[in-house]
Coordinates of C-alpha atoms and ligand atoms in Angstrom, one line a residue:
M17 CA -17.7 1.2 106.2
S18 CA -15.7 -1.9 105.7
L19 CA -12.0 -2.9 105.9
N20 CA -10.1 -1.4 102.9
I21 CA -7.7 -4.2 102.9
S22 CA -8.2 -7.9 102.3
K23 CA -8.4 -10.1 105.4
N24 CA -5.8 -12.4 103.8
A25 CA -3.2 -9.6 103.6
V26 CA 0.3 -10.1 105.3
I27 CA 2.3 -7.0 105.6
Y28 CA 6.0 -6.6 105.8
Q29 CA 7.6 -3.6 107.4
I30 CA 10.9 -2.3 105.9
Y31 CA 13.1 0.2 107.7
P32 CA 14.8 1.4 104.5
R33 CA 18.1 2.6 106.0
S34 CA 18.7 -0.9 107.3
Y35 CA 17.4 -3.1 104.5
R36 CA 19.8 -3.2 101.6
D37 CA 22.5 -0.8 100.4
T38 CA 23.3 -0.8 96.6
N39 CA 25.9 2.0 96.4
G40 CA 28.2 1.2 99.3
D41 CA 27.4 4.3 101.3
G42 CA 26.4 2.1 104.3
L43 CA 22.7 3.1 104.1
G44 CA 19.9 1.0 102.6
D45 CA 18.2 2.5 99.6
I46 CA 15.1 2.1 97.4
R47 CA 17.1 0.3 94.8
G48 CA 18.0 -2.2 97.5
I49 CA 14.3 -2.8 98.2
I50 CA 13.6 -3.3 94.4
D51 CA 16.4 -5.9 94.4
S52 CA 14.9 -7.6 97.3
L53 CA 11.3 -7.9 96.0
D54 CA 11.8 -11.5 94.9
H55 CA 12.7 -12.4 98.6
I56 CA 9.6 -10.5 99.8
A57 CA 7.3 -12.0 97.1
D58 CA 8.7 -15.5 97.9
L59 CA 7.9 -15.0 101.6
G60 CA 4.3 -14.5 100.5
I61 CA 4.0 -10.9 101.5
T62 CA 1.0 -8.9 100.0
H63 CA 1.9 -5.4 101.2
I64 CA 5.1 -3.5 102.2
W65 CA 4.9 -0.8 104.8
L66 CA 7.9 1.6 104.2
S67 CA 9.1 3.5 107.2
P68 CA 9.7 7.1 106.0
V69 CA 11.7 7.7 102.8
Y70 CA 10.9 11.3 102.5
K71 CA 13.5 14.1 102.5
S72 CA 14.7 14.5 106.0
P73 CA 17.7 15.8 108.0
D74 CA 17.4 12.5 109.9
D75 CA 17.3 13.7 113.4
D76 CA 14.9 10.8 114.1
N77 CA 15.8 8.7 111.1
G78 CA 13.2 10.1 108.7
Y79 CA 10.4 10.7 111.2
D80 CA 11.3 14.3 110.9
I81 CA 10.1 15.2 107.4
A82 CA 11.5 18.2 105.6
D83 CA 9.5 17.6 102.3
Y84 CA 6.5 15.2 102.1
K85 CA 6.7 15.1 98.4
A86 CA 10.4 14.4 97.9
I87 CA 12.5 11.3 98.3
Q88 CA 15.5 11.4 100.6
P89 CA 18.4 11.7 98.2
A90 CA 20.4 9.0 100.1
F91 CA 17.5 6.7 99.4
G92 CA 17.2 7.4 95.7
T93 CA 15.0 9.3 93.5
M94 CA 11.3 9.7 92.7
D95 CA 11.9 7.5 89.7
D96 CA 13.3 4.8 91.9
F97 CA 10.1 5.1 94.0
D98 CA 7.8 4.8 91.1
E99 CA 9.8 1.8 89.9
L100 CA 9.4 0.3 93.3
V101 CA 5.7 0.7 93.1
A102 CA 5.4 -0.8 89.7
E103 CA 7.8 -3.7 90.3
A104 CA 6.0 -4.5 93.6
K105 CA 2.7 -4.4 91.8
K106 CA 3.9 -6.9 89.3
R107 CA 4.3 -9.3 92.2
G108 CA 1.0 -8.5 93.7
I109 CA 2.4 -6.3 96.4
G110 CA 1.0 -3.0 97.5
I111 CA 3.1 -0.2 99.0
V112 CA 2.0 1.5 102.2
M113 CA 3.5 4.8 103.2
D114 CA 4.4 6.0 106.6
L115 CA 2.4 9.2 107.2
V116 CA 4.0 11.4 109.9
I117 CA 1.7 14.3 110.5
N118 CA 1.9 15.0 114.1
H119 CA 5.0 17.1 113.4
T120 CA 7.3 18.1 110.6
S121 CA 11.1 18.7 110.6
D122 CA 12.2 22.1 111.7
E123 CA 13.8 22.2 108.3
H124 CA 10.5 21.9 106.6
E125 CA 9.6 24.9 104.3
W126 CA 6.6 25.7 106.5
F127 CA 8.6 26.0 109.6
K128 CA 11.2 28.0 107.9
R129 CA 8.6 30.4 106.6
A130 CA 7.0 30.6 110.1
L131 CA 10.5 31.6 111.5
A132 CA 10.7 34.2 108.8
G133 CA 7.5 35.7 110.2
E134 CA 4.9 34.6 107.7
E135 CA 1.6 34.6 109.7
K136 CA 0.1 31.9 107.5
Y137 CA 2.9 29.5 108.4
R138 CA 3.1 30.5 112.1
N139 CA -0.4 29.2 112.3
Y140 CA 0.8 25.8 111.1
Y141 CA 2.6 25.2 114.3
I142 CA 1.9 25.6 118.0
I143 CA 3.6 28.8 119.2
K144 CA 3.1 30.2 122.5
K145 CA 4.5 32.8 124.9
G146 CA 5.8 31.7 128.2
K147 CA 4.4 33.0 131.4
N148 CA 6.7 35.3 133.4
G149 CA 9.8 33.7 132.1
K150 CA 8.4 30.3 132.5
L151 CA 7.5 27.7 129.9
P152 CA 3.9 27.9 128.5
N153 CA 2.9 24.7 130.3
N154 CA 4.1 21.7 132.2
W155 CA 3.8 19.0 129.6
G156 CA 6.1 16.1 129.1
N157 CA 7.9 14.9 125.9
F158 CA 8.2 11.4 124.4
F159 CA 12.0 11.7 124.1
A160 CA 12.6 13.0 127.6
E161 CA 13.3 16.5 126.5
C162 CA 11.6 19.7 127.4
P163 CA 8.7 19.9 124.9
W164 CA 9.0 23.6 124.4
A165 CA 11.9 25.2 122.4
K166 CA 12.6 29.0 121.9
F167 CA 11.0 30.0 118.6
G168 CA 13.8 31.6 116.5
D169 CA 15.3 34.6 118.1
S170 CA 12.3 35.3 120.2
E171 CA 12.8 35.9 123.9
E172 CA 9.4 34.9 124.9
E173 CA 7.9 32.6 122.3
Y174 CA 8.2 28.8 122.3
Y175 CA 7.1 26.1 119.9
L176 CA 5.8 22.8 121.1
H177 CA 7.5 19.6 120.2
L178 CA 6.3 16.3 121.8
F179 CA 9.3 14.5 120.2
S180 CA 12.7 16.0 119.4
K181 CA 13.4 19.7 119.2
K182 CA 13.8 19.2 115.5
Q183 CA 10.1 17.9 115.2
P184 CA 7.8 20.8 115.9
D185 CA 4.2 19.7 116.3
L186 CA 1.7 20.8 113.7
N187 CA -1.4 22.8 114.7
W188 CA -4.4 20.6 113.9
N189 CA -6.7 23.4 114.9
N190 CA -5.8 25.0 111.6
P191 CA -7.9 23.9 108.6
D192 CA -5.0 24.7 106.3
V193 CA -2.9 21.9 107.9
L194 CA -5.7 19.4 107.2
A195 CA -5.9 20.6 103.5
E196 CA -2.1 20.2 103.1
V197 CA -2.2 16.7 104.5
K198 CA -5.1 15.7 102.2
D199 CA -3.0 17.0 99.2
I200 CA 0.0 15.1 100.4
M201 CA -2.0 11.9 100.7
R202 CA -3.4 12.2 97.3
F203 CA 0.0 12.9 95.9
W204 CA 1.1 9.4 97.0
L205 CA -2.2 7.7 96.3
D206 CA -1.9 9.0 92.7
R207 CA 1.5 7.4 92.5
G208 CA -0.1 4.0 93.3
V209 CA 0.3 3.5 97.1
V210 CA -2.6 1.6 98.7
G211 CA -2.6 2.8 102.2
F212 CA -0.9 4.6 105.1
R213 CA 0.6 3.7 108.5
C214 CA -0.2 6.9 110.5
D215 CA 2.4 7.8 113.0
V216 CA 1.3 8.5 116.6
I217 CA -2.0 9.5 115.0
N218 CA -4.0 9.7 118.2
I219 CA -2.0 12.6 119.5
I220 CA -2.2 15.0 116.6
Y221 CA -5.0 17.1 118.0
K222 CA -4.3 19.3 121.1
S223 CA -7.6 20.4 122.6
S224 CA -6.0 22.9 125.0
L225 CA -2.5 24.0 126.1
E226 CA -3.5 24.1 129.7
N227 CA -1.2 22.5 132.3
G228 CA -1.7 18.8 132.7
K229 CA -2.2 16.8 135.9
S230 CA 1.3 15.7 137.0
Q231 CA 2.1 12.2 135.8
L232 CA 5.2 10.0 135.9
V233 CA 5.2 9.9 132.1
L234 CA 3.9 12.5 129.6
T235 CA 2.2 15.1 131.8
G236 CA -0.4 16.8 129.9
R237 CA -1.5 13.9 127.8
E238 CA -5.2 14.3 128.8
H239 CA -5.1 17.3 126.5
F240 CA -4.0 15.5 123.4
L241 CA -4.7 11.8 123.7
S242 CA -7.5 10.6 121.4
Q243 CA -9.4 13.8 121.5
E244 CA -12.8 14.4 119.8
G245 CA -10.9 16.7 117.4
C246 CA -8.7 13.8 116.4
H247 CA -11.7 11.6 115.7
R248 CA -13.2 14.3 113.5
I249 CA -10.0 14.7 111.5
L250 CA -9.6 10.9 111.0
A251 CA -13.2 10.6 109.8
E252 CA -12.7 13.4 107.3
L253 CA -9.5 12.0 106.0
R254 CA -11.3 8.7 105.5
R255 CA -14.2 10.2 103.8
D256 CA -12.5 12.7 101.6
V257 CA -9.2 10.9 100.8
L258 CA -9.1 7.3 101.7
E259 CA -12.5 6.1 100.5
P260 CA -12.3 7.5 97.0
Y261 CA -9.1 5.5 96.5
G262 CA -10.2 2.4 98.5
A263 CA -7.1 3.0 100.6
F264 CA -6.6 1.8 104.1
A265 CA -5.0 3.2 107.2
V266 CA -3.4 1.6 110.2
G267 CA -2.8 4.0 113.0
E268 CA -0.1 3.9 115.6
T269 CA -1.9 4.8 118.7
V270 CA -0.2 5.4 121.9
F271 CA -1.6 5.1 125.5
V272 CA -4.9 3.5 124.3
D273 CA -7.0 1.1 126.3
T274 CA -9.3 -1.3 124.6
A275 CA -12.3 1.2 124.6
K276 CA -10.3 4.1 123.1
G277 CA -8.7 1.7 120.7
R278 CA -12.1 0.4 119.6
D279 CA -13.3 4.0 119.0
L280 CA -10.4 4.7 116.7
C281 CA -10.9 1.7 114.4
D282 CA -14.6 0.7 114.8
A283 CA -15.8 0.2 111.3
A284 CA -19.1 2.0 112.0
R285 CA -17.2 5.2 112.8
G286 CA -15.2 5.2 109.6
E287 CA -11.9 6.4 110.9
L288 CA -9.0 3.9 110.9
D289 CA -9.0 0.3 109.6
M290 CA -6.9 -1.0 112.5
I291 CA -4.5 0.2 115.2
F292 CA -1.1 -0.7 116.6
Y293 CA -1.7 -0.8 120.3
F294 CA 1.3 -1.2 122.7
E295 CA 0.1 -3.1 125.7
H296 CA 1.6 -6.5 124.7
M297 CA 4.9 -4.7 124.2
E298 CA 4.8 -3.7 127.8
C299 CA 4.6 -7.1 129.4
D300 CA 8.2 -7.0 130.5
Q301 CA 8.4 -3.5 131.9
V302 CA 7.8 -1.7 135.2
F303 CA 6.1 1.7 134.7
V304 CA 8.1 2.7 131.7
K305 CA 9.8 0.7 128.9
W306 CA 13.3 1.6 130.2
F307 CA 12.8 -0.5 133.3
K308 CA 12.7 -4.1 132.1
T309 CA 11.7 -7.1 134.1
Q310 CA 11.2 -10.7 133.4
L311 CA 8.8 -11.4 130.5
R312 CA 5.9 -13.4 131.8
P313 CA 4.4 -15.3 129.0
K314 CA 1.1 -15.5 130.7
K315 CA 0.9 -11.7 130.8
V316 CA 1.4 -11.7 127.0
M317 CA -1.4 -14.3 126.6
K318 CA -3.8 -12.2 128.8
T319 CA -3.1 -9.0 126.9
L320 CA -3.4 -10.6 123.4
T321 CA -6.7 -12.3 124.5
K322 CA -8.0 -9.1 125.8
W323 CA -7.4 -7.1 122.6
Q324 CA -8.4 -10.1 120.3
T325 CA -11.7 -10.1 122.1
A326 CA -12.3 -6.4 122.4
L327 CA -11.6 -5.3 118.8
E328 CA -13.4 -6.5 115.7
W329 CA -10.1 -6.5 113.8
N330 CA -6.5 -6.2 115.0
A331 CA -3.2 -5.1 113.6
C332 CA -1.1 -8.0 114.9
Y333 CA 2.6 -7.4 115.4
F334 CA 5.4 -8.4 117.8
E335 CA 8.3 -6.4 116.3
N336 CA 8.9 -3.0 114.6
H337 CA 11.6 -0.4 114.3
D338 CA 10.8 1.0 117.8
Q339 CA 10.8 -2.3 119.8
P340 CA 13.5 -4.8 120.9
R341 CA 13.2 -8.0 118.9
F342 CA 10.5 -10.1 120.5
I343 CA 12.4 -13.4 120.9
S344 CA 15.2 -11.6 122.7
R345 CA 12.7 -10.9 125.4
F346 CA 12.4 -14.5 126.4
R347 CA 14.8 -15.0 129.4
D348 CA 15.0 -18.7 128.9
L349 CA 15.6 -18.4 125.1
G350 CA 18.9 -20.3 125.5
D351 CA 20.0 -21.8 122.2
N352 CA 16.3 -22.0 121.0
R353 CA 16.5 -18.7 118.8
A354 CA 15.3 -20.6 115.7
E355 CA 12.6 -22.5 117.5
A356 CA 11.3 -19.4 119.3
S357 CA 11.1 -17.5 116.0
K358 CA 9.1 -20.4 114.4
M359 CA 6.7 -20.4 117.3
M360 CA 6.2 -16.6 116.9
A361 CA 5.4 -17.2 113.2
G362 CA 2.8 -19.6 114.3
L363 CA 1.3 -17.3 116.8
L364 CA 1.3 -14.2 114.5
M365 CA -0.2 -16.0 111.6
T366 CA -3.0 -17.6 113.6
L367 CA -4.2 -14.6 115.6
R368 CA -7.2 -12.8 114.2
G369 CA -6.2 -9.6 112.3
T370 CA -3.8 -8.4 109.8
P371 CA -0.3 -9.7 110.6
F372 CA 2.8 -7.4 110.3
V373 CA 6.1 -8.9 109.9
F374 CA 9.2 -6.7 110.6
E375 CA 12.2 -7.1 108.4
G376 CA 14.5 -9.8 109.7
Q377 CA 11.8 -11.3 111.8
E378 CA 11.5 -14.0 109.0
I379 CA 15.0 -15.2 109.7
G380 CA 14.9 -14.9 113.5
M381 CA 17.1 -11.8 113.9
V382 CA 17.7 -10.9 117.5
N383 CA 18.6 -7.7 119.4
G384 CA 21.8 -5.9 118.4
D385 CA 25.0 -6.9 120.2
F386 CA 26.0 -3.4 121.2
R387 CA 28.8 -3.1 123.7
D388 CA 28.4 0.5 124.8
L389 CA 26.6 3.7 124.0
S390 CA 29.0 4.8 121.3
E391 CA 27.6 1.9 119.2
V392 CA 24.1 3.1 119.4
E393 CA 22.7 5.9 117.2
D394 CA 19.1 6.4 118.3
I395 CA 18.2 9.9 119.6
E396 CA 15.8 8.4 122.1
S397 CA 18.5 6.1 123.6
H398 CA 21.0 9.0 123.9
N399 CA 18.4 11.2 125.6
I400 CA 17.3 8.6 128.1
Y401 CA 20.9 7.8 128.8
K402 CA 21.5 11.5 129.6
M403 CA 18.4 11.7 131.7
A404 CA 19.4 8.6 133.7
K405 CA 22.7 10.1 134.3
G406 CA 21.1 13.3 135.6
L407 CA 19.1 11.1 138.0
G408 CA 22.3 9.6 139.3
I409 CA 21.6 6.2 138.0
P410 CA 25.0 4.3 138.0
K411 CA 26.7 3.9 134.6
R412 CA 26.5 0.1 134.5
I413 CA 22.7 0.2 135.1
R414 CA 22.2 3.1 132.7
W415 CA 23.9 1.0 129.9
K416 CA 21.8 -2.1 130.8
M417 CA 18.6 0.0 130.4
I418 CA 19.7 1.1 126.9
Q419 CA 21.1 -2.2 125.9
R420 CA 17.8 -4.0 126.5
T421 CA 15.3 -1.3 125.3
S422 CA 17.1 0.8 122.6
R423 CA 15.1 1.1 119.4
D424 CA 18.4 0.3 117.6
N425 CA 18.0 -3.3 118.7
A426 CA 15.6 -3.9 115.8
R427 CA 17.4 -1.4 113.5
T428 CA 20.6 -3.3 112.9
P429 CA 21.1 -4.1 109.1
M430 CA 19.3 -6.9 107.5
Q431 CA 21.4 -10.0 107.3
W432 CA 21.4 -11.3 103.8
S433 CA 24.4 -13.4 103.7
A434 CA 27.6 -14.5 105.4
D435 CA 29.7 -12.2 103.3
E436 CA 31.4 -9.3 104.9
G437 CA 28.8 -6.6 105.5
A438 CA 26.2 -9.4 105.7
G439 CA 25.3 -8.7 102.1
F440 CA 23.7 -5.5 103.4
T441 CA 26.5 -3.2 102.3
T442 CA 30.0 -3.3 100.9
G443 CA 30.8 -0.1 102.7
T444 CA 30.6 0.8 106.4
P445 CA 27.1 0.2 107.8
W446 CA 25.5 3.1 109.4
L447 CA 24.7 0.9 112.5
K448 CA 26.7 -2.1 113.7
I449 CA 25.7 -5.4 112.1
N450 CA 24.9 -8.2 114.6
G451 CA 27.9 -10.5 115.0
N452 CA 25.7 -13.5 114.4
Y453 CA 25.2 -12.7 110.7
K454 CA 27.5 -15.5 109.6
T455 CA 24.9 -18.1 110.7
V456 CA 21.7 -16.0 110.8
N457 CA 21.1 -14.8 107.3
V458 CA 18.8 -15.1 104.3
A459 CA 21.1 -17.1 102.2
A460 CA 21.8 -19.7 104.9
E461 CA 18.1 -20.0 105.6
A462 CA 17.3 -20.5 101.9
A463 CA 19.3 -23.7 102.1
R464 CA 17.6 -25.0 105.2
E465 CA 14.5 -27.0 104.3
D466 CA 13.6 -27.1 108.0
G467 CA 14.7 -23.6 108.7
V468 CA 13.2 -20.5 110.2
L469 CA 12.5 -18.8 106.9
A470 CA 10.9 -22.0 105.5
F471 CA 8.6 -22.1 108.4
W472 CA 7.6 -18.4 108.2
K473 CA 6.8 -19.0 104.5
R474 CA 4.7 -22.0 105.3
M475 CA 2.7 -20.1 108.0
I476 CA 2.2 -17.1 105.8
A477 CA 1.0 -19.3 102.9
L478 CA -1.5 -21.0 105.2
R479 CA -2.6 -17.7 106.7
K480 CA -3.4 -16.4 103.2
S481 CA -5.1 -19.5 101.9
D482 CA -7.1 -20.6 104.9
A483 CA -10.5 -18.9 105.5
T484 CA -10.8 -20.0 109.1
L485 CA -7.5 -18.2 109.8
A486 CA -8.2 -15.1 107.8
E487 CA -11.9 -14.7 109.0
G488 CA -12.7 -17.0 111.7
S489 CA -13.7 -15.9 115.3
F490 CA -11.2 -16.0 118.1
S491 CA -11.6 -17.6 121.4
S492 CA -9.0 -18.3 124.1
L493 CA -8.9 -21.9 125.3
Y494 CA -5.9 -22.0 127.7
Q495 CA -3.5 -19.6 129.3
G496 CA -0.8 -21.1 131.5
A497 CA 2.7 -20.2 132.7
H498 CA 4.0 -21.5 129.5
V499 CA 1.3 -22.6 127.1
Y500 CA -1.2 -20.5 125.2
A501 CA -4.0 -22.1 123.2
F502 CA -6.8 -20.5 121.3
A503 CA -9.4 -21.4 118.7
R504 CA -10.3 -19.9 115.4
E505 CA -13.7 -20.9 114.1
L506 CA -15.6 -20.4 110.9
D507 CA -18.7 -22.2 109.6
G508 CA -18.3 -25.1 112.1
R509 CA -14.6 -25.6 111.3
R510 CA -12.3 -25.1 114.2
L511 CA -8.6 -24.6 114.3
I512 CA -6.6 -24.6 117.6
S513 CA -3.3 -22.9 117.8
V514 CA -1.0 -24.0 120.6
C515 CA 2.2 -22.1 121.6
N516 CA 4.7 -23.2 124.1
M517 CA 6.1 -19.8 124.9
S518 CA 8.9 -21.0 127.0
G519 CA 12.3 -22.9 126.9
K520 CA 10.8 -25.8 128.8
A521 CA 9.3 -28.9 127.6
V522 CA 5.7 -29.1 129.0
K523 CA 2.7 -31.2 129.0
L524 CA 0.0 -30.4 126.5
P525 CA -3.0 -29.0 128.4
K526 CA -5.4 -31.8 129.4
S527 CA -8.3 -30.3 127.5
L528 CA -6.3 -30.5 124.3
Q529 CA -5.1 -34.1 124.7
G530 CA -8.0 -35.4 122.7
C531 CA -7.1 -33.4 119.6
E532 CA -6.2 -35.8 116.9
R533 CA -5.8 -33.9 113.6
L534 CA -2.5 -32.3 114.1
L535 CA -2.0 -30.1 111.0
I536 CA 1.5 -28.5 111.9
S537 CA 4.1 -28.8 114.5
S538 CA 7.0 -26.5 114.3
R539 CA 9.3 -29.1 115.9
N540 CA 7.9 -32.3 114.4
G541 CA 6.4 -33.0 117.7
A542 CA 3.4 -35.1 118.4
G543 CA 1.6 -36.6 121.5
D544 CA 1.1 -35.0 124.8
R545 CA 4.4 -33.3 125.3
L546 CA 5.3 -30.0 123.8
M547 CA 8.9 -29.3 123.1
P548 CA 10.6 -25.9 124.1
F549 CA 9.0 -23.2 122.0
E550 CA 7.0 -25.7 120.0
F551 CA 4.0 -24.4 118.0
R552 CA 1.1 -26.7 116.9
L553 CA -2.0 -26.3 114.9
Y554 CA -4.8 -28.7 115.3
E555 CA -8.1 -29.1 113.6
C556 CA -10.5 -30.2 116.3
E557 CA -14.2 -29.7 116.9
T558 CA -14.5 -31.4 120.3
V559 CA -12.4 -29.1 122.6
K560 CA -14.5 -26.4 124.2
Ligands
TEU12 O1 6.7 6.3 117.6 C1 6.0 6.8 118.6 C2 6.1 6.2 120.0 O2 5.3 6.5 120.8 C3 7.1 5.3 120.4 O3 7.0 4.0 119.9 C4 8.5 5.9 120.3 O4 9.3 5.0 119.6 C5 9.2 6.2 121.6 O5 9.6 4.9 122.1 C6 8.4 6.8 122.6 O6 9.0 6.8 123.8 C7 6.6 6.8 116.3 C8 7.7 6.2 115.4 O7 7.3 4.9 115.2 C9 9.0 6.5 115.9 O8 10.0 5.8 115.2 C10 9.2 8.0 115.9 O9 10.4 8.3 116.5 C11 8.1 8.7 116.6 O10 6.8 8.2 116.3 C12 8.1 10.2 116.3 O11 7.7 10.3 114.9
CA13 CA1 22.9 3.3 99.9

């Protein structure tokens, strides 16, 4: 089977509650996205991935779904959604839905009926008796909670939740669950959506509920990571649902190495089109993401090269709603925010694979400027803070951990203008707007010919129109302490991408000094010296 998306596609992720608010309640909404379509089209985007807009009690900002076929009232109506699909289509933009099927909300009808004792729905979830007053097993949980919660009033029964207590895991051993999900997918495909981003898709199938071997993080994972049952389900969803619509699927896959990753998106197996792996997000951590260390660019280069080489086709991303902003990870960023953002645009648009741009990345938004925990909303951050407190980690360190890693760093409202509320809202924003919005915003960027937004547009346009960038092979040419260089090649034409991933001016690697046809420099550079965070693109046959 082949890719169900054009190799020229450039996808934009929207986190709806943070994008644009049109009724002053401080929450972004679908109307706000419709109003922003010109900005998105102008950027050159071909697809929008919408983080969940389904009905939800928002324990995990919509990743806890109470009704897969209804729109969250605060976000708008189904009519608004249909209008979004139609208006996007007019601009050549396809809508991609977030498919969260590892778990539902505990407020989903199915769970309520399970609680009411309906056998059919009990079998939709993973409910188990404890052993002699103990939990059913020793597994871990993604949000640092206990993964088992008492099932209703029962004294001895528990349900499994690998995320929050309000996110009970579905039982993928039950064919009824698979049938329900097929029906849900068709419901959205019939409304015109063109693909899905599948949330934590490689953990949906639990092949046993036995104790796991004890691990620092996520004990028990050998029983639910990328199991054969998961592959089977993905192949069936593709054959029965995606293929007939020509729709595509990108999977968010946790704890995968290149071999596991390849199995999940190998075209010959017919499961996913591409995957989001995490390894390059982990280049500045020790053991777990809450312990950050210096970002070493060379580690990023090595990781990217490894995945670029191992997989036929990559989902390329540096930011999303779960990760700190990438440019904020550079310790030597200094006042090079804009330059670093441009360099990342160059890097992202010249790697092999489908590029995903996260809202705000196109204007170089940085991490939230939260002062203390009371300004942070994310459930994960609060849980981790609590856990760290339990472990006796001092308050100052606890806060540092959260400040640098919180998912809210990327969830701060989109900065549209220098107006109060950043043009995001006229009301009180649900999450604190970054104080830099007076200078970092779309309106200001629109006026800067040489600005960050202009450079993203330029790189996206090139990525879409250049066959070598869209389809060419990848090979790494140079990985140094600061500079990354790689080639993309098609039919004898060779493009060379050069990124200075540091705040230092450095020499162009010797082997590249013969390159004469400089197509692009993000800093109007030339010659053998790269400026801080400079990106260059050469056309050059000679360098090997
Ligand atoms: O994320 C799953 C995931 O593994 C992590 O990225 C997650 O953010 C967390 O940091 C694990 O420690 C997906 C969604 O992207 C995330 O927003 C949801 O909270 C989660 O699944 C549950 O649906
Ligand atoms: Ca609103």
